[in-house]
Amino acid sequence: MDSCSADSDGFSVNELVAPRREVTDVAEEVSGSGTRIGGEKAVVSGWKRRHRVGKAAPERSLNPSRVSPLEKTLRDFPTRETGEVILPQVGLSFDSVNEAYDFYNLYSWECGFGIRYGKSRLNVDRVKCMQEIVCGCSGKPKMTNSHSTMCQCPALIRLLRSKDNGWYICEHRDKHNHDLSASFGERAHWPSHRHIDSYTKDLVKQLRENNVNLGKVYSIIGSFFFGKIENVPFTKRSLKTLCGKISREQADDDVRKTIEVFSEMGASDPEFTYTVQVDAENRIMNLLWTTGKSRVQYHYFGDAITFDTTYRTNVYDMPFGLLVGVNHHFQSVIYGGVLLREEKVENFEWVFKEFVKMMGGKQTVTILTDQCRAMEVAIGNVLPGTTHRWCKWHVLRKAKERLGALYGKNSLFKEEFHRIVNQMLTKEEFEGAWEHMLNKYCLEKNPYLIQIYETREKWAKPYFCGKFCARMTSTQRSESANHMLKTYVPPGSAMHVFVKQYNKLLYDRDSEESFQEKRTRLGGVVFKSGLPIEKHAAKIYTRTMFEKFQDFLYTAMSYDVDEIVTGEKFVARHVDSDTREKWCKANFEVTMSDGYYSCECFMYEHMGMLCSHVLKVLVHLRMKEIPPKHILKRWTVDARDILPEHLKHYQKNNGLVKSFSYRHSQLYLNAMEMVRLGDTNVETYQAAIEMLKEGMPRLIALAAVGDGLGLEERMNAKKARTAVVGPALQNAESTETARAQKHDVSFEATECSETAERS
């Protein structure tokens, strides 16, 4: 007997064990006659019976000496002189139904119509003994007023099974009651003439996963498989239908596939980790993941990050965020990815808490985001010691819309506005320049400029003084990472495809970093000034940061130095101070105390590199090296050499720590040694017990806050993920198919129209 099966649209766990069904009368179930008792169908409790079909008869064995129907009709064509090259004739024998279909399809292409399978018949042994292959316009439309191509066309071939399990044509009707397609372009749109083989489908799938658009896919297939696009045996419309089908297949069972991708990543990267938040109905709300390489990168360069959630290219239209920083080559590095269901305070609080936990409890110094109020509240609650600033681009993105023609392409106002926003170094300079601009263009009452001026402390560069942010004043790095991700991730992609393409982005970023490492270690250095301090910078900084140092050193040549207090106070004065704008600051005071040089522009505190004013003072003092207090390790070639001595022998492959469980192993070995010694005699036992009792309260107090890297914590986190993801998988199975079907209306419309044509 057959057990009840689940609906293809999805099911819950409780439906796996289905109740018995009420079925019609036993006579109707067995014979299909629909016996009635008293004018109504009897209802009996029982199982629905399924008809058992016998084994299909074997196909006729191939015989190399047998002449195929195609070869036979080609040989007979010269004797016919007229008519079609391919001609179905009564009596032609085929080894299989598929061979007969292909033969008749060639004939239909030559004549100008399409075909499909029609009626079939089974013999007493439940084995197919007759098959019709009919014209694509055969049959009657279900609705009289419709776009259907069905017109009850009588053209067909009828196949019967022969005694040797072959097939032969017993009837051929060649008359049509509709117009035939005249050109090759028309014929290519019949469903039977646009078949896409399995190898082409695999190539299309790979190209679409790598975000190659439909037009380029068609061109690549035309040149790669068929020599030129004119030889492609199917149309772009059918390719579009195939792409829609591939997208829907990818969206099926998406959550399970995503977890499988995470499992594969965990197998190749032991330090890969992810965490999931679900709602009361066990549906996934938020998803955060990071790799072992990203965690190590954050350990070295996590002092300043940007976070942006404007990217929404996925089948669920969920905001995707990237946590991005900058490494010692001034390149963008990705610390983690997060998918959110909603941009609310509680969602962002969960993200920041879990991110800090993943990164071993280390909080960033500065974070830059957009003007999202929910994100601002969450950062204040979860990261109270972190400096939060707004992205300058998000604040100024509506300038063109709000300022109109004044913000035109070649406008002098636009040039001056950008100079104030990007080049002002001090608060006094910014305030003076802003007031001068408003007076010059009569914009004192402009609501947009008033609004952004009131929030200047959140985005203006001079108000970042004393706050290290690695020279990042906007979320441009996360936005550029989002832009790069768009080149990898196709629109409307499923979650597991999204994660795979995200990994490709990480690989490319690692490749770029490796190139900079090689360039730093082996590349030559071009000196511009020949000063000893420049040669010293070339030894300590990476190649990219050394080039930035050279830019500051070049700018320093535009200043003169006056020594106010010998060895302690200096003034760097611009050589063109007389011709500069009155609001443009030309004199910068530099003070020195205990080997530390402080400038009014606070460039070192902001970026971690000496400004041109301090460099001019150092050149004036004829210093040959950069003062040790002004060498920020994160910009040097040894930026990753920050581990304690007992871990440095584990630091391999450019500083990547291969085992985060080292401390657990060392504690275990030392504890076992203590147990061995304590078990020597009574005195050692009592001493060991006293040492443990004395140290236990201190350890309990220190262990109140974990960093997430402990072996027990990681094992518990893994169990928690399993407990959360399991129910989420069961709930996701019943809803993802419906969501996936809404992601691309054009694919759906094409599929529906072509289905109507086939019907």
PDB file of N, CA and C in Angstrom, residues 271 273 288-300 302 305 323-324 334-337 351-364 502 660 706-709:
ATOM      1  N   GLU A 271      38.466  27.821  11.813  1.00  0.00           N
ATOM      2  CA  GLU A 271      38.100  29.006  12.578  1.00  0.00           C
ATOM      3  C   GLU A 271      36.920  29.759  11.981  1.00  0.00           C
ATOM      4  N   THR A 273      33.179  30.701  11.520  1.00  0.00           N
ATOM      5  CA  THR A 273      32.060  30.636  12.454  1.00  0.00           C
ATOM      6  C   THR A 273      30.909  31.478  11.932  1.00  0.00           C
ATOM      7  N   LEU A 288      24.887  36.119  10.613  1.00  0.00           N
ATOM      8  CA  LEU A 288      26.198  36.765  10.654  1.00  0.00           C
ATOM      9  C   LEU A 288      27.269  35.691  10.545  1.00  0.00           C
ATOM     10  N   TRP A 289      28.268  35.920   9.711  1.00  0.00           N
ATOM     11  CA  TRP A 289      29.337  34.940   9.564  1.00  0.00           C
ATOM     12  C   TRP A 289      30.671  35.642   9.313  1.00  0.00           C
ATOM     13  N   THR A 290      31.746  34.941   9.636  1.00  0.00           N
ATOM     14  CA  THR A 290      33.094  35.449   9.407  1.00  0.00           C
ATOM     15  C   THR A 290      34.041  34.266   9.266  1.00  0.00           C
ATOM     16  N   THR A 291      35.165  34.488   8.630  1.00  0.00           N
ATOM     17  CA  THR A 291      36.160  33.441   8.410  1.00  0.00           C
ATOM     18  C   THR A 291      37.307  33.602   9.400  1.00  0.00           C
ATOM     19  N   GLY A 292      38.129  32.570   9.485  1.00  0.00           N
ATOM     20  CA  GLY A 292      39.293  32.646  10.355  1.00  0.00           C
ATOM     21  C   GLY A 292      40.255  33.742   9.931  1.00  0.00           C
ATOM     22  N   LYS A 293      40.454  33.901   8.616  1.00  0.00           N
ATOM     23  CA  LYS A 293      41.340  34.966   8.123  1.00  0.00           C
ATOM     24  C   LYS A 293      40.784  36.339   8.505  1.00  0.00           C
ATOM     25  N   SER A 294      39.485  36.527   8.406  1.00  0.00           N
ATOM     26  CA  SER A 294      38.889  37.813   8.755  1.00  0.00           C
ATOM     27  C   SER A 294      39.039  38.106  10.247  1.00  0.00           C
ATOM     28  N   ARG A 295      38.916  37.076  11.075  1.00  0.00           N
ATOM     29  CA  ARG A 295      39.074  37.280  12.517  1.00  0.00           C
ATOM     30  C   ARG A 295      40.495  37.709  12.859  1.00  0.00           C
ATOM     31  N   VAL A 296      41.474  37.103  12.179  1.00  0.00           N
ATOM     32  CA  VAL A 296      42.863  37.487  12.410  1.00  0.00           C
ATOM     33  C   VAL A 296      43.122  38.901  11.906  1.00  0.00           C
ATOM     34  N   GLN A 297      42.552  39.238  10.752  1.00  0.00           N
ATOM     35  CA  GLN A 297      42.712  40.590  10.221  1.00  0.00           C
ATOM     36  C   GLN A 297      42.129  41.622  11.186  1.00  0.00           C
ATOM     37  N   TYR A 298      40.989  41.308  11.771  1.00  0.00           N
ATOM     38  CA  TYR A 298      40.382  42.226  12.743  1.00  0.00           C
ATOM     39  C   TYR A 298      41.275  42.382  13.972  1.00  0.00           C
ATOM     40  N   HIS A 299      41.940  41.306  14.357  1.00  0.00           N
ATOM     41  CA  HIS A 299      42.840  41.361  15.510  1.00  0.00           C
ATOM     42  C   HIS A 299      43.959  42.374  15.267  1.00  0.00           C
ATOM     43  N   TYR A 300      44.427  42.468  14.014  1.00  0.00           N
ATOM     44  CA  TYR A 300      45.505  43.389  13.685  1.00  0.00           C
ATOM     45  C   TYR A 300      45.001  44.792  13.346  1.00  0.00           C
ATOM     46  N   GLY A 302      41.530  46.049  13.424  1.00  0.00           N
ATOM     47  CA  GLY A 302      40.137  46.305  13.758  1.00  0.00           C
ATOM     48  C   GLY A 302      39.910  47.573  14.547  1.00  0.00           C
ATOM     49  N   ILE A 305      36.399  50.659  11.591  1.00  0.00           N
ATOM     50  CA  ILE A 305      35.611  49.885  10.637  1.00  0.00           C
ATOM     51  C   ILE A 305      34.481  50.753  10.090  1.00  0.00           C
ATOM     52  N   LEU A 323      31.085  44.514   7.104  1.00  0.00           N
ATOM     53  CA  LEU A 323      31.935  45.158   8.098  1.00  0.00           C
ATOM     54  C   LEU A 323      33.336  45.214   7.502  1.00  0.00           C
ATOM     55  N   VAL A 324      33.786  46.417   7.177  1.00  0.00           N
ATOM     56  CA  VAL A 324      34.994  46.609   6.384  1.00  0.00           C
ATOM     57  C   VAL A 324      35.968  47.499   7.138  1.00  0.00           C
ATOM     58  N   ILE A 334      37.663  42.749   4.582  1.00  0.00           N
ATOM     59  CA  ILE A 334      36.296  42.434   5.001  1.00  0.00           C
ATOM     60  C   ILE A 334      36.351  41.571   6.252  1.00  0.00           C
ATOM     61  N   TYR A 335      35.705  42.032   7.301  1.00  0.00           N
ATOM     62  CA  TYR A 335      35.716  41.317   8.573  1.00  0.00           C
ATOM     63  C   TYR A 335      34.524  40.379   8.724  1.00  0.00           C
ATOM     64  N   GLY A 336      33.425  40.652   8.059  1.00  0.00           N
ATOM     65  CA  GLY A 336      32.255  39.786   8.200  1.00  0.00           C
ATOM     66  C   GLY A 336      31.117  40.264   7.341  1.00  0.00           C
ATOM     67  N   GLY A 337      30.168  39.372   7.118  1.00  0.00           N
ATOM     68  CA  GLY A 337      28.964  39.693   6.365  1.00  0.00           C
ATOM     69  C   GLY A 337      27.738  39.403   7.209  1.00  0.00           C
ATOM     70  N   VAL A 351      23.541  42.215  16.045  1.00  0.00           N
ATOM     71  CA  VAL A 351      24.680  42.139  15.128  1.00  0.00           C
ATOM     72  C   VAL A 351      25.959  42.580  15.821  1.00  0.00           C
ATOM     73  N   PHE A 352      25.938  43.715  16.502  1.00  0.00           N
ATOM     74  CA  PHE A 352      27.160  44.235  17.113  1.00  0.00           C
ATOM     75  C   PHE A 352      27.607  43.370  18.292  1.00  0.00           C
ATOM     76  N   LYS A 353      26.658  42.859  19.065  1.00  0.00           N
ATOM     77  CA  LYS A 353      27.031  41.975  20.177  1.00  0.00           C
ATOM     78  C   LYS A 353      27.694  40.710  19.666  1.00  0.00           C
ATOM     79  N   GLU A 354      27.076  40.077  18.668  1.00  0.00           N
ATOM     80  CA  GLU A 354      27.633  38.831  18.143  1.00  0.00           C
ATOM     81  C   GLU A 354      28.955  39.073  17.424  1.00  0.00           C
ATOM     82  N   PHE A 355      29.083  40.207  16.762  1.00  0.00           N
ATOM     83  CA  PHE A 355      30.332  40.494  16.052  1.00  0.00           C
ATOM     84  C   PHE A 355      31.485  40.655  17.037  1.00  0.00           C
ATOM     85  N   VAL A 356      31.247  41.401  18.112  1.00  0.00           N
ATOM     86  CA  VAL A 356      32.296  41.579  19.122  1.00  0.00           C
ATOM     87  C   VAL A 356      32.650  40.241  19.756  1.00  0.00           C
ATOM     88  N   LYS A 357      31.646  39.405  19.987  1.00  0.00           N
ATOM     89  CA  LYS A 357      31.899  38.093  20.574  1.00  0.00           C
ATOM     90  C   LYS A 357      32.722  37.227  19.623  1.00  0.00           C
ATOM     91  N   MET A 358      32.396  37.266  18.323  1.00  0.00           N
ATOM     92  CA  MET A 358      33.160  36.504  17.335  1.00  0.00           C
ATOM     93  C   MET A 358      34.622  36.947  17.275  1.00  0.00           C
ATOM     94  N   MET A 359      34.840  38.242  17.482  1.00  0.00           N
ATOM     95  CA  MET A 359      36.187  38.791  17.370  1.00  0.00           C
ATOM     96  C   MET A 359      36.954  38.757  18.683  1.00  0.00           C
ATOM     97  N   GLY A 360      36.512  37.921  19.610  1.00  0.00           N
ATOM     98  CA  GLY A 360      37.261  37.737  20.842  1.00  0.00           C
ATOM     99  C   GLY A 360      37.057  38.832  21.862  1.00  0.00           C
ATOM    100  N   GLY A 361      35.959  39.592  21.767  1.00  0.00           N
ATOM    101  CA  GLY A 361      35.678  40.622  22.750  1.00  0.00           C
ATOM    102  C   GLY A 361      36.321  41.963  22.465  1.00  0.00           C
ATOM    103  N   LYS A 362      37.079  42.090  21.379  1.00  0.00           N
ATOM    104  CA  LYS A 362      37.751  43.348  21.063  1.00  0.00           C
ATOM    105  C   LYS A 362      36.785  44.311  20.392  1.00  0.00           C
ATOM    106  N   GLN A 363      36.617  45.513  20.972  1.00  0.00           N
ATOM    107  CA  GLN A 363      35.764  46.537  20.392  1.00  0.00           C
ATOM    108  C   GLN A 363      36.595  47.479  19.532  1.00  0.00           C
ATOM    109  N   THR A 364      35.992  47.953  18.480  1.00  0.00           N
ATOM    110  CA  THR A 364      36.676  48.877  17.591  1.00  0.00           C
ATOM    111  C   THR A 364      36.758  50.268  18.217  1.00  0.00           C
ATOM    112  N   TYR A 502      30.250  35.628  -2.190  1.00  0.00           N
ATOM    113  CA  TYR A 502      30.942  36.420  -1.173  1.00  0.00           C
ATOM    114  C   TYR A 502      32.332  35.843  -0.909  1.00  0.00           C
ATOM    115  N   PHE A 660      43.562  28.517  17.439  1.00  0.00           N
ATOM    116  CA  PHE A 660      43.024  29.353  18.502  1.00  0.00           C
ATOM    117  C   PHE A 660      42.859  28.550  19.789  1.00  0.00           C
ATOM    118  N   GLY A 706      33.653  36.345  28.823  1.00  0.00           N
ATOM    119  CA  GLY A 706      34.457  35.556  27.896  1.00  0.00           C
ATOM    120  C   GLY A 706      34.700  36.307  26.599  1.00  0.00           C
ATOM    121  N   ASP A 707      35.749  35.886  25.877  1.00  0.00           N
ATOM    122  CA  ASP A 707      36.063  36.522  24.595  1.00  0.00           C
ATOM    123  C   ASP A 707      35.574  35.709  23.404  1.00  0.00           C
ATOM    124  N   GLY A 708      34.900  34.578  23.685  1.00  0.00           N
ATOM    125  CA  GLY A 708      34.342  33.786  22.593  1.00  0.00           C
ATOM    126  C   GLY A 708      35.316  32.828  21.952  1.00  0.00           C
ATOM    127  N   LEU A 709      36.594  32.852  22.367  1.00  0.00           N
ATOM    128  CA  LEU A 709      37.599  31.994  21.743  1.00  0.00           C
ATOM    129  C   LEU A 709      37.899  30.751  22.565  1.00  0.00           C
TER     130      LEU A 709
END
